[in-house]
């Protein structure tokens, strides 16, 4: 297969960054299959803009922003859908209690409970070791917002994890090891 320069550059970009973008999507959504889909969709969007992006200073930062926006939009759609379902089931007399998540709470479950912006800041800062400035660029927010949301997110994770050494747990949770899609309880 013969590539022109742009195609070869994009192919190289894809090979170097797809796994990272998929990992970012996984940590933002908590769903392995969704993460792969989001990373693929983001790469497709990047390919359509590659002529403009290939000369950019930080195309990876732009790609992270695309993934974060796609994950946020997916989360919003899911929340709207859950709200619609709740309204439909509100009139029923039988109720199903929420499962007791506290008993088996791990870092990924705790992350899933954080609001999207806090989760994004914590993931980009701690899982991807981005600077506050890089995280701000990826999310399209100010450095001060990244600082405050990261601090608040980490405090909330400590609270959710029951006072355990959250720094160590967060590092384990961000190790990049994703459970298999068929793994029970994940």
Tab-separated table of C-alpha atoms in Angstrom, residues 105-107 110 156-167 169-170:
chain	number	residue	atom	x	y	z
A	105	UNK	CA	-15.715	0.257	45.685
A	106	UNK	CA	-12.505	0.473	43.715
A	107	UNK	CA	-10.809	3.390	41.995
A	110	UNK	CA	-15.027	5.925	42.567
A	156	UNK	CA	-13.729	13.272	46.812
A	157	UNK	CA	-11.842	10.115	45.791
A	158	UNK	CA	-10.256	9.960	49.258
A	159	UNK	CA	-13.703	10.259	50.797
A	160	UNK	CA	-15.212	7.647	48.469
A	161	UNK	CA	-12.386	5.209	49.083
A	162	UNK	CA	-12.959	5.340	52.827
A	163	UNK	CA	-9.738	6.947	53.969
A	164	UNK	CA	-7.506	4.320	52.355
A	165	UNK	CA	-4.215	5.523	50.938
A	166	UNK	CA	-5.920	6.956	47.882
A	167	UNK	CA	-2.653	7.976	46.239
A	169	UNK	CA	-5.026	3.194	44.978
A	170	UNK	CA	-5.311	5.875	42.330
